[in-house]
Amino acid sequence: MNEPALPKSLRWLRHWRKTLTRMGINYAQFCLIISTKLTLANRSGRTSLTGQKRPRKSKRPARTLLWTFLGNLLIGALIGLMMFIPMVLFSRLAVLFGFLFLMFFLTMLTSYASLLLDPRDRPIFTVRGVSDRTLNAAKLTIVGLFLLVTMAALALPAAIILGLQFGVLVGIAVLIAAFILAIFSLVIALFMYMLVLHFFDGEKLKNILNVVQIGMAIALYAAGQLPNLLGPDVISHMNFNLSLHFVWWEFIAVPMWFSGLPLLAHGDIGSLSLLFTFLSLAVTAGLFALYLHNAGRFEQLLEKLDQSSDRVAKAGWWFKLTRRLATRSRETAAYYTLGWRQLQSQRDYKLRVYPQLAYAFILPLVLVASIMRDSAGSYLNHMVGYMAVCLIIAAPLAILNLKFSTQPTAMAVFNYVPFGHQSRIRQSVILAMYMRLFFPFIVIMALLSLPFMGLHAVTAGLASTALTLALTLAIGKISLRGLPFDQEFAANQAATNGVLNTVAVLVGMLLPFAYAFAGTILFSYWFDLVSLVIFSVATGLLIRSNRFA
């Protein structure tokens, strides 16, 4: 019998043949699905206006994985530099796994959730005799491979630095704990998806799925920030000796669980390190076993996502108001409406972008809460009015994903309908995205800052709106090419999303925090008004430039 073909980078899977067979997975079909999906992903090119794929040289899976590794390794190096901060080992591990959890979970939700929740595979493969369990195992292997490479790149520099500082065993334990963290993140997401798919259907399912993703992103980030939110002296009161005294938050501070194994490798054998090690291993193993038992059912439940509704989306007052503000002609209003409707209907876009937007909203709130707790009555409380600019963190990913659609050939209509220029469509769609996703959060944050800043919150909110809008248009002008919604999303593009995610969070925070800090220190109406004028002029120039593009 011929050995099933696998890419060279995945031939190590042959060693798992017996294990996979005992789990009820058809090994030959498993290998064929993996090879086929990777080949299609690596060949995926940009859809032309006629609906045909533009030819592009196929990349080998190993090359795609290598670029994924190298891109995330740069981010891992930045995280590793934080390990030189003079702190005790536990504090360094808490910082490390907090960042790893944030970056990895965000990458998984925004880049790979739409691949895991793709309902189109089952109708294609099951009619050819592929079992649900085999199909699910193949999809998880592809996504899991990219995720493990991502985690390895993010954790390796910090593991090397800690290994040199505290011993080789600590470095190895950090890598092992990071891989356990990756498995935990993937499994808890799959488990939550399965619960939602089981209890809901129809349009309500699609809405609840987005809410659950945002809820998971916020809840798990807040869990990792519990020591910071509860007070600066929390860690100093933690019990590292052998005793039965535990604190309630230790059981829900999920990212900190994974510091247990490196602490044991360092020789810190105490109640806390044993508890954290037990929780990280037991909860991960329990959720993984529970999911494997229901893996086939997961693929069946995905068919609910193909259910459509005959309910017609109504044009609400917010849509009408923002369209009037953002457009100046019937042509651009039509393109704005197109972008708004696409953003309403594109489920995969919501899966990839909304968690990043949730993080961009919750990150400044957590920071402001910490500042206000530690400096009650201080001038630093004024920072709350300027933190809306941090929403720009989500802009690069939101704009990049405007390229993708589940029906990319639909944009071929613009090959036959005359129009001024593609840049007008791009800009109108970007404006619709900004007004739909970013502007409401800016309004909310301005209202939240009113009790602390009074009328100053209004001018700060207007200036923040002008800044974020100018930056969003500039990012769109640089990164978005061709028509929006004219490509199909694939695994290799998910890897690009992941790298962009981490870069946006780490680097994208610099300008917003610099602006927020300047506004906090100066705390002047003149600063807000001058900023408003400058960024409004920049926005006007960016919009006007499309008339001559």
XYZ file of C-alpha atoms in Angstrom:
549
model
C 0.000 0.000 0.000
C 1.410 3.408 -0.983
C 2.157 5.859 1.811
C -0.190 8.893 1.674
C 1.573 11.981 0.330
C 2.420 14.731 2.790
C 4.482 17.921 2.415
C 8.063 17.471 3.621
C 7.486 19.779 6.567
C 4.634 17.546 7.806
C 6.067 14.070 7.295
C 6.624 13.761 11.029
C 2.858 13.112 11.209
C 3.592 9.561 9.972
C 4.801 8.697 13.466
C 1.267 9.394 14.743
C -0.424 7.077 12.274
C -1.332 4.349 14.793
C -2.554 6.853 17.376
C -4.749 8.641 14.839
C -6.171 5.342 13.591
C -7.068 4.261 17.148
C -8.938 7.580 17.537
C -11.212 6.651 14.627
C -9.448 8.832 12.034
C -8.875 7.567 8.508
C -5.150 8.277 8.127
C -5.072 8.260 4.300
C -7.990 10.697 4.057
C -6.485 12.790 6.859
C -3.202 13.229 4.940
C -4.966 13.943 1.655
C -7.156 16.672 3.184
C -4.148 18.352 4.812
C -2.120 18.279 1.578
C -5.052 19.581 -0.472
C -5.981 22.428 1.868
C -2.374 23.575 2.259
C -1.865 23.509 -1.506
C -5.034 25.528 -2.116
C -4.106 27.995 0.617
C -0.621 28.538 -0.770
C -1.921 28.984 -4.299
C -4.644 31.413 -3.324
C -4.114 34.601 -5.248
C -6.034 37.786 -5.579
C -9.304 37.531 -7.429
C -9.417 39.738 -10.491
C -12.349 41.875 -11.530
C -13.493 39.143 -13.885
C -13.658 36.664 -11.046
C -10.585 34.711 -12.200
C -7.611 34.005 -9.998
C -4.524 35.893 -10.994
C -1.669 33.448 -11.421
C 0.861 33.400 -8.679
C 3.737 31.076 -7.983
C 2.832 28.503 -5.348
C 4.667 28.652 -2.072
C 5.740 25.530 -0.260
C 4.060 24.964 3.136
C 7.500 24.962 4.765
C 8.186 28.436 3.328
C 4.854 29.725 4.662
C 5.567 28.304 8.113
C 9.068 29.777 8.047
C 7.795 33.286 7.307
C 5.171 32.874 10.025
C 7.925 31.901 12.465
C 10.289 34.731 11.505
C 7.577 37.389 11.583
C 6.466 36.423 15.082
C 10.065 35.938 16.236
C 10.611 39.698 15.922
C 7.660 40.278 18.229
C 8.965 37.575 20.563
C 12.286 39.407 20.754
C 10.493 42.551 21.986
C 8.672 40.487 24.629
C 11.973 38.849 25.581
C 13.565 42.241 26.285
C 11.099 42.691 29.146
C 12.756 39.723 30.884
C 15.729 41.998 31.651
C 13.552 44.136 33.947
C 14.904 43.619 37.487
C 12.094 41.617 39.103
C 11.769 38.306 40.904
C 11.222 35.242 38.702
C 7.501 34.979 39.456
C 6.861 38.594 38.427
C 8.763 38.078 35.173
C 6.790 34.919 34.435
C 3.521 36.706 35.196
C 4.425 39.466 32.716
C 5.630 36.954 30.111
C 2.595 34.679 30.148
C 0.254 37.650 30.338
C 1.711 38.996 27.096
C 1.889 35.547 25.472
C -1.728 34.868 26.338
C -2.830 38.254 24.991
C -0.899 37.944 21.731
C -1.660 34.282 21.090
C -5.351 34.352 21.956
C -5.818 37.501 19.901
C -3.988 35.922 16.947
C -6.104 32.797 17.201
C -9.435 34.636 17.348
C -8.694 37.179 14.652
C -6.724 34.988 12.223
C -7.899 31.397 12.531
C -11.429 31.415 13.983
C -12.972 31.846 10.530
C -11.022 28.781 9.305
C -12.117 26.662 12.266
C -15.726 27.771 11.793
C -15.831 27.261 8.020
C -19.065 25.320 7.276
C -18.230 24.696 3.603
C -15.871 21.746 4.111
C -18.357 19.188 5.385
C -20.687 19.138 2.343
C -17.648 18.689 0.084
C -15.809 15.952 1.976
C -18.571 13.912 3.606
C -20.114 12.944 0.252
C -16.756 11.354 -0.527
C -16.864 9.139 2.538
C -14.843 11.333 4.907
C -16.023 11.071 8.508
C -16.663 14.170 10.603
C -13.919 13.145 13.033
C -11.342 12.812 10.229
C -12.301 16.169 8.715
C -12.152 17.909 12.087
C -8.747 16.383 12.882
C -7.326 17.588 9.549
C -8.610 21.161 10.065
C -7.277 21.294 13.634
C -3.900 19.964 12.504
C -3.493 22.728 9.916
C -4.612 25.504 12.259
C -2.751 23.981 15.221
C 0.475 23.803 13.236
C 0.394 27.524 12.437
C -0.575 28.351 16.024
C 2.212 26.252 17.561
C 4.765 27.854 15.227
C 3.406 31.249 16.292
C 3.696 30.395 19.990
C 7.206 28.968 19.560
C 8.354 32.197 17.904
C 6.744 34.399 20.561
C 8.099 32.404 23.530
C 11.574 31.338 22.322
C 13.509 34.594 22.978
C 12.103 34.948 26.508
C 12.787 31.256 27.206
C 16.415 31.656 26.140
C 16.898 34.789 28.275
C 15.299 33.208 31.363
C 17.289 30.018 30.749
C 20.538 31.986 30.792
C 19.498 33.860 33.937
C 17.903 31.091 36.013
C 19.111 27.851 34.451
C 18.462 25.674 31.414
C 15.613 23.796 33.123
C 13.693 27.046 33.590
C 14.085 27.908 29.891
C 12.845 24.460 28.830
C 9.950 24.678 31.311
C 8.955 28.088 29.886
C 8.748 26.606 26.371
C 6.727 23.613 27.579
C 4.373 25.895 29.532
C 3.981 28.108 26.446
C 2.928 25.120 24.330
C 0.454 24.055 27.035
C -0.882 27.634 26.998
C -1.323 27.385 23.214
C -3.263 24.120 23.523
C -5.383 25.568 26.349
C -6.246 28.680 24.312
C -7.229 26.638 21.264
C -9.292 24.130 23.218
C -11.166 26.678 25.335
C -12.086 28.576 22.171
C -13.283 25.378 20.477
C -15.231 24.383 23.565
C -16.989 27.765 23.736
C -17.770 27.624 20.005
C -19.297 24.170 20.458
C -21.525 25.361 23.298
C -22.771 28.324 21.268
C -23.382 26.163 18.188
C -25.291 23.659 20.300
C -27.694 26.108 21.946
C -28.320 28.660 19.178
C -29.169 28.709 15.484
C -30.153 31.089 12.692
C -29.215 34.757 12.766
C -29.170 34.695 16.559
C -26.304 32.169 16.379
C -24.141 34.487 14.258
C -24.746 37.423 16.598
C -24.146 35.378 19.750
C -20.936 33.970 18.252
C -19.509 37.467 17.877
C -20.614 38.424 21.386
C -19.002 35.288 22.852
C -15.730 35.986 21.026
C -15.614 39.534 22.370
C -16.617 38.306 25.829
C -13.876 35.668 25.847
C -11.273 38.191 24.737
C -12.227 40.678 27.468
C -12.758 38.118 30.262
C -9.498 36.254 29.727
C -7.511 39.479 29.411
C -9.107 40.813 32.601
C -8.286 37.503 34.346
C -4.624 37.974 33.493
C -4.747 41.557 34.792
C -6.373 40.696 38.130
C -3.234 41.262 40.255
C -2.719 44.640 38.575
C -6.377 45.607 39.028
C -6.572 44.459 42.665
C -3.556 46.475 43.760
C 0.241 46.724 43.546
C 0.797 44.832 46.806
C -1.116 41.688 45.759
C 1.933 39.729 44.580
C 3.910 40.694 47.695
C 1.229 39.014 49.839
C 1.171 35.780 47.846
C 2.108 32.618 49.747
C 4.970 30.705 48.117
C 5.377 28.199 50.985
C 3.769 24.803 51.403
C 0.388 25.475 53.000
C -3.314 25.209 52.258
C -3.859 28.960 52.204
C -5.028 30.182 48.807
C -6.585 33.409 47.536
C -9.734 33.319 45.376
C -8.265 35.196 42.406
C -5.461 32.631 42.018
C -8.028 30.198 40.615
C -9.217 32.564 37.846
C -5.981 34.410 36.923
C -5.622 32.029 33.973
C -2.376 33.273 32.348
C -0.558 33.028 35.676
C -1.327 29.302 35.904
C 1.365 28.593 33.345
C 4.105 30.088 35.524
C 3.783 27.080 37.832
C 5.940 24.688 35.790
C 8.906 27.114 35.419
C 8.719 27.862 39.161
C 9.001 24.151 39.933
C 11.920 23.871 37.485
C 13.608 26.684 39.430
C 13.193 24.742 42.659
C 10.419 26.921 44.105
C 8.295 24.064 45.401
C 5.382 25.597 47.226
C 1.615 25.633 47.350
C 1.297 28.313 44.680
C 3.615 26.680 42.134
C 1.959 23.289 42.693
C -1.531 24.803 42.395
C -0.699 26.675 39.190
C 0.959 23.614 37.651
C -2.011 21.433 38.525
C -4.531 23.921 37.115
C -2.608 24.430 33.856
C -2.246 20.695 33.234
C -5.570 19.411 34.598
C -7.859 22.032 33.057
C -6.108 21.814 29.675
C -6.202 17.998 29.644
C -9.831 17.916 30.793
C -11.060 20.361 28.150
C -8.993 18.626 25.452
C -10.415 15.197 26.318
C -13.946 16.589 26.419
C -13.521 18.191 23.023
C -12.010 15.069 21.413
C -15.016 13.086 22.600
C -17.310 15.490 20.693
C -15.019 16.436 17.762
C -17.249 14.852 15.120
C -20.297 16.635 16.492
C -18.493 19.971 16.045
C -18.423 19.598 12.250
C -22.133 18.736 12.188
C -22.992 21.808 14.248
C -21.087 24.062 11.842
C -23.820 23.517 9.269
C -25.967 25.902 11.323
C -23.736 28.738 10.144
C -25.002 28.218 6.597
C -28.560 28.932 7.656
C -29.785 32.149 6.110
C -32.481 34.516 7.154
C -35.057 36.279 4.982
C -35.058 39.239 7.332
C -34.137 42.401 5.418
C -31.622 44.653 7.153
C -33.179 48.043 7.820
C -31.428 51.358 7.330
C -31.135 52.622 10.898
C -30.771 56.199 12.076
C -27.059 55.744 12.847
C -26.384 54.579 9.286
C -28.325 57.508 7.808
C -26.624 60.032 10.093
C -23.087 58.792 9.468
C -23.637 58.506 5.721
C -24.765 62.130 5.626
C -21.653 63.164 7.593
C -19.161 61.053 5.629
C -20.289 61.499 2.011
C -20.653 64.477 -0.295
C -22.166 62.996 -3.474
C -24.591 60.287 -4.565
C -21.715 58.242 -5.934
C -19.758 58.114 -2.685
C -23.013 57.580 -0.741
C -23.681 54.483 -2.871
C -20.179 53.142 -2.175
C -20.609 53.941 1.532
C -23.860 51.952 1.550
C -22.097 49.056 -0.180
C -19.377 48.991 2.481
C -21.892 49.240 5.329
C -24.009 46.356 3.972
C -20.935 44.188 3.436
C -19.764 44.813 6.990
C -23.235 43.853 8.197
C -23.276 40.548 6.330
C -19.641 39.379 6.422
C -19.601 36.944 9.363
C -15.927 36.070 8.871
C -14.956 39.740 8.972
C -16.625 40.085 12.358
C -14.865 36.960 13.644
C -11.457 38.286 12.637
C -11.830 41.965 13.571
C -14.203 42.294 16.525
C -11.908 40.618 19.125
C -9.079 42.997 18.165
C -11.490 45.911 18.507
C -12.529 44.623 21.929
C -8.893 44.519 23.033
C -8.325 48.030 21.685
C -11.285 49.174 23.827
C -10.436 47.247 27.006
C -6.651 47.911 27.054
C -6.951 51.664 27.732
C -9.775 51.107 30.215
C -7.624 48.703 32.269
C -4.704 51.134 32.127
C -6.860 54.074 33.174
C -8.413 52.034 36.003
C -4.923 51.231 37.332
C -3.794 54.861 37.058
C -6.903 56.188 38.794
C -6.571 53.617 41.571
C -2.924 54.478 42.261
C -3.219 58.252 41.806
C -6.655 59.271 43.023
C -7.215 62.987 42.433
C -4.024 63.269 40.375
C -3.772 65.099 37.052
C -3.219 61.645 35.514
C -6.970 61.120 35.808
C -7.293 63.483 32.848
C -5.823 60.749 30.633
C -9.226 59.038 30.496
C -10.435 61.619 27.982
C -7.626 60.915 25.530
C -7.531 57.109 25.646
C -10.000 56.795 22.752
C -7.029 57.249 20.407
C -5.868 53.742 21.441
C -8.649 52.345 19.256
C -6.285 52.896 16.334
C -4.625 49.615 17.393
C -7.458 47.762 15.661
C -7.358 49.833 12.447
C -4.584 47.965 10.519
C -6.277 44.582 10.946
C -9.740 45.979 10.234
C -8.517 47.591 7.007
C -6.497 44.563 5.875
C -9.551 42.332 6.235
C -11.594 44.620 3.986
C -9.896 42.767 1.129
C -11.630 39.490 1.935
C -15.105 38.170 1.291
C -16.877 34.821 1.182
C -18.095 35.768 -2.317
C -15.180 37.675 -3.879
C -16.403 37.290 -7.463
C -19.378 39.548 -6.681
C -17.089 42.571 -7.007
C -16.655 41.696 -10.703
C -19.742 43.849 -11.335
C -17.468 46.899 -11.250
C -15.799 45.571 -14.372
C -18.970 46.425 -16.266
C -20.446 49.360 -14.340
C -18.561 52.601 -15.056
C -17.206 54.471 -12.054
C -14.659 57.189 -11.345
C -11.820 55.371 -9.654
C -11.239 52.402 -7.367
C -9.804 54.703 -4.710
C -13.241 56.283 -4.213
C -14.747 52.889 -3.475
C -11.894 52.037 -1.111
C -12.181 55.301 0.768
C -15.975 55.139 1.063
C -15.752 51.585 2.428
C -13.051 52.640 4.914
C -15.250 55.541 6.064
C -18.180 53.143 6.511
C -15.932 50.836 8.550
C -14.735 53.735 10.728
C -18.233 55.064 11.371
C -19.605 51.600 12.075
C -16.800 50.192 14.267
C -14.678 53.008 15.710
C -16.751 56.173 16.026
C -19.359 54.662 18.430
C -16.587 53.631 20.849
C -15.074 57.117 20.741
C -18.468 58.587 21.637
C -18.854 56.093 24.508
C -15.383 56.857 25.900
C -16.054 60.605 25.673
C -19.272 60.153 27.665
C -17.452 58.030 30.260
C -14.856 60.789 30.725
C -17.441 63.546 31.315
C -17.581 63.039 35.140
C -13.770 63.386 35.350
C -13.110 66.154 32.810
C -16.362 68.089 32.383
C -16.698 69.945 29.074
C -13.033 69.264 28.404
C -14.135 65.717 27.522
C -15.983 67.120 24.486
C -12.943 68.851 22.974
C -10.738 65.844 23.794
C -13.276 63.565 22.099
C -13.419 65.737 18.973
C -9.616 65.835 18.746
C -9.422 62.068 19.238
C -11.975 61.577 16.470
C -9.958 63.740 14.069
C -6.704 61.926 14.919
C -8.090 58.392 14.606
C -9.944 59.235 11.371
C -6.819 60.747 9.786
C -4.698 57.746 10.793
C -7.349 55.291 9.571
C -7.524 56.960 6.144
C -3.720 57.085 5.949
C -3.377 53.399 6.819
C -6.046 52.561 4.248
C -4.321 54.603 1.556
C -1.046 52.779 2.186
C -2.208 49.198 2.767
C -5.421 48.690 0.767
C -5.005 48.160 -2.966
C -7.500 47.292 -5.685
C -11.140 46.755 -4.815
C -12.335 45.752 -1.348
C -14.014 42.369 -0.773
C -12.431 40.796 -3.874
C -10.273 38.069 -2.262
C -10.945 34.844 -0.402
C -9.359 34.341 3.004
C -6.856 31.461 3.363
C -4.474 29.981 5.942
C -1.383 31.797 4.659
C -3.236 35.112 4.970
C -4.188 34.147 8.530
C -0.482 33.973 9.337
C -0.072 37.507 7.960
C -2.988 38.626 10.124
C -1.299 37.190 13.195
C 1.948 39.074 12.649
C 0.061 42.283 11.878
C -1.949 41.808 15.072
C 1.058 41.653 17.348
C 2.811 44.526 15.563
C -0.323 46.674 15.849
C -0.645 46.030 19.590
C 3.024 46.582 20.450
C 4.022 49.335 18.001
C 0.589 50.862 17.443
C 0.391 51.847 21.113
C 3.318 54.289 20.834
C 1.640 57.180 18.979
C -1.706 56.994 20.849
C 0.004 56.913 24.251
C 2.344 59.744 23.268
C -0.661 61.853 22.237
C -2.648 60.874 25.355
C 0.321 61.689 27.601
C 0.808 65.098 25.956
C -2.892 65.884 26.321
C -2.815 64.802 29.972
C 0.213 66.905 30.866
C -0.932 70.047 29.018
C -4.672 69.575 29.715
C -5.542 72.646 27.690
C -8.443 73.543 25.446
C -5.880 75.046 23.098
C -4.098 71.698 22.749
C -7.396 70.016 21.841
C -8.428 72.744 19.385
C -5.036 72.894 17.652
C -4.993 69.080 17.387
C -8.535 69.155 16.014
C -7.604 71.687 13.323
C -4.389 69.904 12.300
C -5.909 66.440 12.031
C -9.087 67.750 10.389
C -6.965 69.383 7.698
C -5.026 66.127 7.273
C -8.305 64.220 6.938
C -9.600 66.702 4.364
C -6.399 66.413 2.309
C -6.569 62.605 2.354
C -10.191 62.638 1.205
C -9.509 65.273 -1.452
C -6.512 63.350 -2.812
C -8.834 60.599 -4.086
C -10.492 62.982 -6.527
C -7.237 63.136 -8.463
C -6.109 59.519 -7.945
